[in-house]
């Protein structure tokens, strides 16, 4: 059974949809941010603040590449994970990739409802919408390499219908 990698900007639904998808497929669900926090014994925010983004990206890449040993796993990647090192190549070789494409205005609404302080790359933004649109444009070349793209209103059953024949 192949792993399924969910990619997309923060608050695109990777964790929420990933948990539902894993349940429907009888897969295990893994949130990369949680694995990083456990590995480093720090929150993502603390890692960025104390050790910097470069350090975080190195840890993130190492954690991602450890997923190869697992099978039947739905993995919610961090928003920037596909964009650094050879991570997107690894994702493409290691399973099925799905880009959750959510409009930046909807993402801003979701983030504002849940607080942006835990998102280090967005916490200092004067305009959340502008910052998210900028991130979207920067990351789209990586995200667009995904095997599938789903719009922001997609649900887990739609995703199951897409990926199940490929497992």
mmCIF file of C-alpha atoms in Angstrom:
data_model
loop_
_atom_site.group_PDB
_atom_site.id
_atom_site.type_symbol
_atom_site.label_atom_id
_atom_site.label_comp_id
_atom_site.label_asym_id
_atom_site.label_seq_id
_atom_site.Cartn_x
_atom_site.Cartn_y
_atom_site.Cartn_z
ATOM 1 C CA UNK A 1 0.000 0.000 0.000
ATOM 2 C CA UNK A 2 1.283 3.438 -0.905
ATOM 3 C CA UNK A 3 1.661 6.412 1.366
ATOM 4 C CA UNK A 4 -0.488 9.463 0.630
ATOM 5 C CA UNK A 5 1.108 12.898 1.035
ATOM 6 C CA UNK A 6 -1.126 15.927 1.493
ATOM 7 C CA UNK A 7 0.513 19.221 0.546
ATOM 8 C CA UNK A 8 -0.667 22.824 0.549
ATOM 9 C CA UNK A 9 -0.517 26.115 2.385
ATOM 10 C CA UNK A 10 -1.178 26.421 6.123
ATOM 11 C CA UNK A 11 -4.849 25.828 7.026
ATOM 12 C CA UNK A 12 -5.603 24.173 3.682
ATOM 13 C CA UNK A 13 -7.024 21.177 5.559
ATOM 14 C CA UNK A 14 -4.103 18.758 5.397
ATOM 15 C CA UNK A 15 -4.543 17.527 8.971
ATOM 16 C CA UNK A 16 -8.329 17.642 9.095
ATOM 17 C CA UNK A 17 -8.819 15.940 5.732
ATOM 18 C CA UNK A 18 -5.866 13.631 6.365
ATOM 19 C CA UNK A 19 -7.377 12.197 9.561
ATOM 20 C CA UNK A 20 -10.694 11.533 7.819
ATOM 21 C CA UNK A 21 -8.982 10.007 4.789
ATOM 22 C CA UNK A 22 -6.850 7.726 6.970
ATOM 23 C CA UNK A 23 -9.945 6.533 8.832
ATOM 24 C CA UNK A 24 -11.809 5.781 5.593
ATOM 25 C CA UNK A 25 -8.855 3.873 4.114
ATOM 26 C CA UNK A 26 -7.859 2.162 7.359
ATOM 27 C CA UNK A 27 -4.482 3.910 7.105
ATOM 28 C CA UNK A 28 -2.423 5.487 9.837
ATOM 29 C CA UNK A 29 -2.373 9.310 9.974
ATOM 30 C CA UNK A 30 0.831 11.280 10.595
ATOM 31 C CA UNK A 31 1.160 15.038 11.026
ATOM 32 C CA UNK A 32 4.735 16.000 10.165
ATOM 33 C CA UNK A 33 4.654 19.075 12.391
ATOM 34 C CA UNK A 34 3.803 16.849 15.381
ATOM 35 C CA UNK A 35 6.670 14.487 14.489
ATOM 36 C CA UNK A 36 9.078 17.429 14.278
ATOM 37 C CA UNK A 37 7.927 18.799 17.627
ATOM 38 C CA UNK A 38 8.352 15.378 19.234
ATOM 39 C CA UNK A 39 11.783 14.892 17.644
ATOM 40 C CA UNK A 40 13.016 18.324 18.733
ATOM 41 C CA UNK A 41 11.088 18.507 22.024
ATOM 42 C CA UNK A 42 10.058 22.037 21.016
ATOM 43 C CA UNK A 43 7.100 23.648 19.280
ATOM 44 C CA UNK A 44 7.464 24.684 15.651
ATOM 45 C CA UNK A 45 7.397 28.305 16.794
ATOM 46 C CA UNK A 46 10.211 27.664 19.294
ATOM 47 C CA UNK A 47 12.326 25.925 16.647
ATOM 48 C CA UNK A 48 11.960 28.886 14.269
ATOM 49 C CA UNK A 49 12.657 31.392 17.045
ATOM 50 C CA UNK A 50 15.609 29.626 18.660
ATOM 51 C CA UNK A 51 17.228 27.780 15.763
ATOM 52 C CA UNK A 52 15.954 29.458 12.600
ATOM 53 C CA UNK A 53 14.177 28.407 9.450
ATOM 54 C CA UNK A 54 17.198 26.687 7.865
ATOM 55 C CA UNK A 55 17.554 24.364 10.838
ATOM 56 C CA UNK A 56 13.810 23.680 10.799
ATOM 57 C CA UNK A 57 13.877 22.817 7.075
ATOM 58 C CA UNK A 58 16.749 20.361 7.606
ATOM 59 C CA UNK A 59 14.867 18.604 10.414
ATOM 60 C CA UNK A 60 11.672 18.636 8.345
ATOM 61 C CA UNK A 61 13.442 16.998 5.398
ATOM 62 C CA UNK A 62 14.978 14.313 7.621
ATOM 63 C CA UNK A 63 11.608 13.537 9.227
ATOM 64 C CA UNK A 64 9.916 13.402 5.819
ATOM 65 C CA UNK A 65 12.489 10.980 4.449
ATOM 66 C CA UNK A 66 12.028 8.672 7.432
ATOM 67 C CA UNK A 67 8.452 8.047 6.279
ATOM 68 C CA UNK A 68 9.718 5.730 3.524
ATOM 69 C CA UNK A 69 9.803 2.897 6.039
ATOM 70 C CA UNK A 70 6.084 3.254 6.672
ATOM 71 C CA UNK A 71 3.342 2.020 4.427
ATOM 72 C CA UNK A 72 -0.374 2.740 4.445
ATOM 73 C CA UNK A 73 0.163 6.172 5.950
ATOM 74 C CA UNK A 74 -1.554 9.483 5.207
ATOM 75 C CA UNK A 75 1.011 12.221 5.826
ATOM 76 C CA UNK A 76 0.074 15.862 6.370
ATOM 77 C CA UNK A 77 3.241 17.677 5.373
ATOM 78 C CA UNK A 78 4.161 21.139 6.538
ATOM 79 C CA UNK A 79 3.193 23.835 4.048
ATOM 80 C CA UNK A 80 6.766 24.452 2.934
ATOM 81 C CA UNK A 81 7.989 20.847 3.043
ATOM 82 C CA UNK A 82 7.691 20.162 -0.718
ATOM 83 C CA UNK A 83 9.623 23.353 -1.530
ATOM 84 C CA UNK A 84 12.996 22.593 0.039
ATOM 85 C CA UNK A 85 15.856 20.292 -0.821
ATOM 86 C CA UNK A 86 14.621 17.405 -2.966
ATOM 87 C CA UNK A 87 11.524 16.863 -0.819
ATOM 88 C CA UNK A 88 9.001 17.008 -3.664
ATOM 89 C CA UNK A 89 11.017 14.446 -5.635
ATOM 90 C CA UNK A 90 11.000 12.227 -2.561
ATOM 91 C CA UNK A 91 7.236 12.667 -2.110
ATOM 92 C CA UNK A 92 6.605 11.784 -5.761
ATOM 93 C CA UNK A 93 8.731 8.614 -5.501
ATOM 94 C CA UNK A 94 7.303 7.526 -2.161
ATOM 95 C CA UNK A 95 3.569 7.659 -2.703
ATOM 96 C CA UNK A 96 0.608 9.587 -4.017
ATOM 97 C CA UNK A 97 0.683 13.362 -3.613
ATOM 98 C CA UNK A 98 -2.393 15.550 -3.332
ATOM 99 C CA UNK A 99 -2.307 19.351 -3.407
ATOM 100 C CA UNK A 100 -5.131 20.916 -1.395
ATOM 101 C CA UNK A 101 -5.648 24.144 -3.304
ATOM 102 C CA UNK A 102 -7.517 26.637 -1.139
ATOM 103 C CA UNK A 103 -7.909 30.316 -2.066
ATOM 104 C CA UNK A 104 -5.770 32.678 0.020
ATOM 105 C CA UNK A 105 -8.768 34.660 1.310
ATOM 106 C CA UNK A 106 -10.338 31.473 2.691
ATOM 107 C CA UNK A 107 -6.993 30.480 4.225
ATOM 108 C CA UNK A 108 -6.708 33.877 5.907
ATOM 109 C CA UNK A 109 -10.198 33.474 7.344
ATOM 110 C CA UNK A 110 -9.346 30.020 8.723
ATOM 111 C CA UNK A 111 -6.062 31.219 10.214
ATOM 112 C CA UNK A 112 -7.650 34.281 11.818
ATOM 113 C CA UNK A 113 -10.289 32.041 13.376
ATOM 114 C CA UNK A 114 -7.604 29.798 14.882
ATOM 115 C CA UNK A 115 -4.862 32.351 15.567
ATOM 116 C CA UNK A 116 -1.755 32.893 13.470
ATOM 117 C CA UNK A 117 0.759 33.089 16.327
ATOM 118 C CA UNK A 118 1.657 29.408 15.962
ATOM 119 C CA UNK A 119 2.618 29.914 12.305
ATOM 120 C CA UNK A 120 6.074 31.491 12.374
ATOM 121 C CA UNK A 121 6.177 32.485 8.710
ATOM 122 C CA UNK A 122 2.861 34.323 9.013
ATOM 123 C CA UNK A 123 3.015 35.779 12.537
ATOM 124 C CA UNK A 124 4.634 39.054 11.485
ATOM 125 C CA UNK A 125 2.507 39.634 8.385
ATOM 126 C CA UNK A 126 0.747 42.989 8.209
ATOM 127 C CA UNK A 127 -1.731 41.582 5.671
ATOM 128 C CA UNK A 128 -2.401 37.885 6.006
ATOM 129 C CA UNK A 129 -4.129 37.743 2.607
ATOM 130 C CA UNK A 130 -1.170 39.340 0.811
ATOM 131 C CA UNK A 131 1.363 37.134 2.601
ATOM 132 C CA UNK A 132 -0.603 33.987 1.789
ATOM 133 C CA UNK A 133 -0.955 34.986 -1.859
ATOM 134 C CA UNK A 134 2.807 35.598 -1.991
ATOM 135 C CA UNK A 135 3.518 32.173 -0.428
ATOM 136 C CA UNK A 136 1.081 30.585 -2.858
ATOM 137 C CA UNK A 137 2.875 32.055 -5.868
ATOM 138 C CA UNK A 138 6.292 31.042 -4.487
ATOM 139 C CA UNK A 139 5.223 27.480 -3.728
ATOM 140 C CA UNK A 140 2.930 26.791 -6.679
ATOM 141 C CA UNK A 141 5.738 25.405 -8.888
ATOM 142 C CA UNK A 142 6.256 22.683 -6.257
ATOM 143 C CA UNK A 143 2.609 22.143 -5.359
ATOM 144 C CA UNK A 144 1.619 21.846 -9.022
ATOM 145 C CA UNK A 145 3.838 18.765 -9.341
ATOM 146 C CA UNK A 146 1.409 16.814 -7.130
ATOM 147 C CA UNK A 147 -0.322 13.812 -8.639
ATOM 148 C CA UNK A 148 -3.726 15.372 -7.910
ATOM 149 C CA UNK A 149 -5.081 18.792 -7.055
ATOM 150 C CA UNK A 150 -8.259 19.203 -5.029
ATOM 151 C CA UNK A 151 -10.087 22.465 -4.492
ATOM 152 C CA UNK A 152 -10.661 23.750 -0.994
ATOM 153 C CA UNK A 153 -14.197 22.405 -0.772
ATOM 154 C CA UNK A 154 -13.181 18.776 -1.365
ATOM 155 C CA UNK A 155 -14.101 16.207 1.223
ATOM 156 C CA UNK A 156 -12.522 12.927 2.314
ATOM 157 C CA UNK A 157 -14.916 10.727 0.339
ATOM 158 C CA UNK A 158 -13.997 12.543 -2.882
ATOM 159 C CA UNK A 159 -10.324 12.043 -2.089
ATOM 160 C CA UNK A 160 -10.884 8.334 -1.369
ATOM 161 C CA UNK A 161 -12.535 7.933 -4.778
ATOM 162 C CA UNK A 162 -9.482 9.477 -6.431
ATOM 163 C CA UNK A 163 -6.687 7.661 -4.599
ATOM 164 C CA UNK A 164 -8.178 4.241 -3.779
ATOM 165 C CA UNK A 165 -7.738 2.807 -7.301
ATOM 166 C CA UNK A 166 -4.030 3.705 -7.126
ATOM 167 C CA UNK A 167 -3.280 2.012 -3.804
#
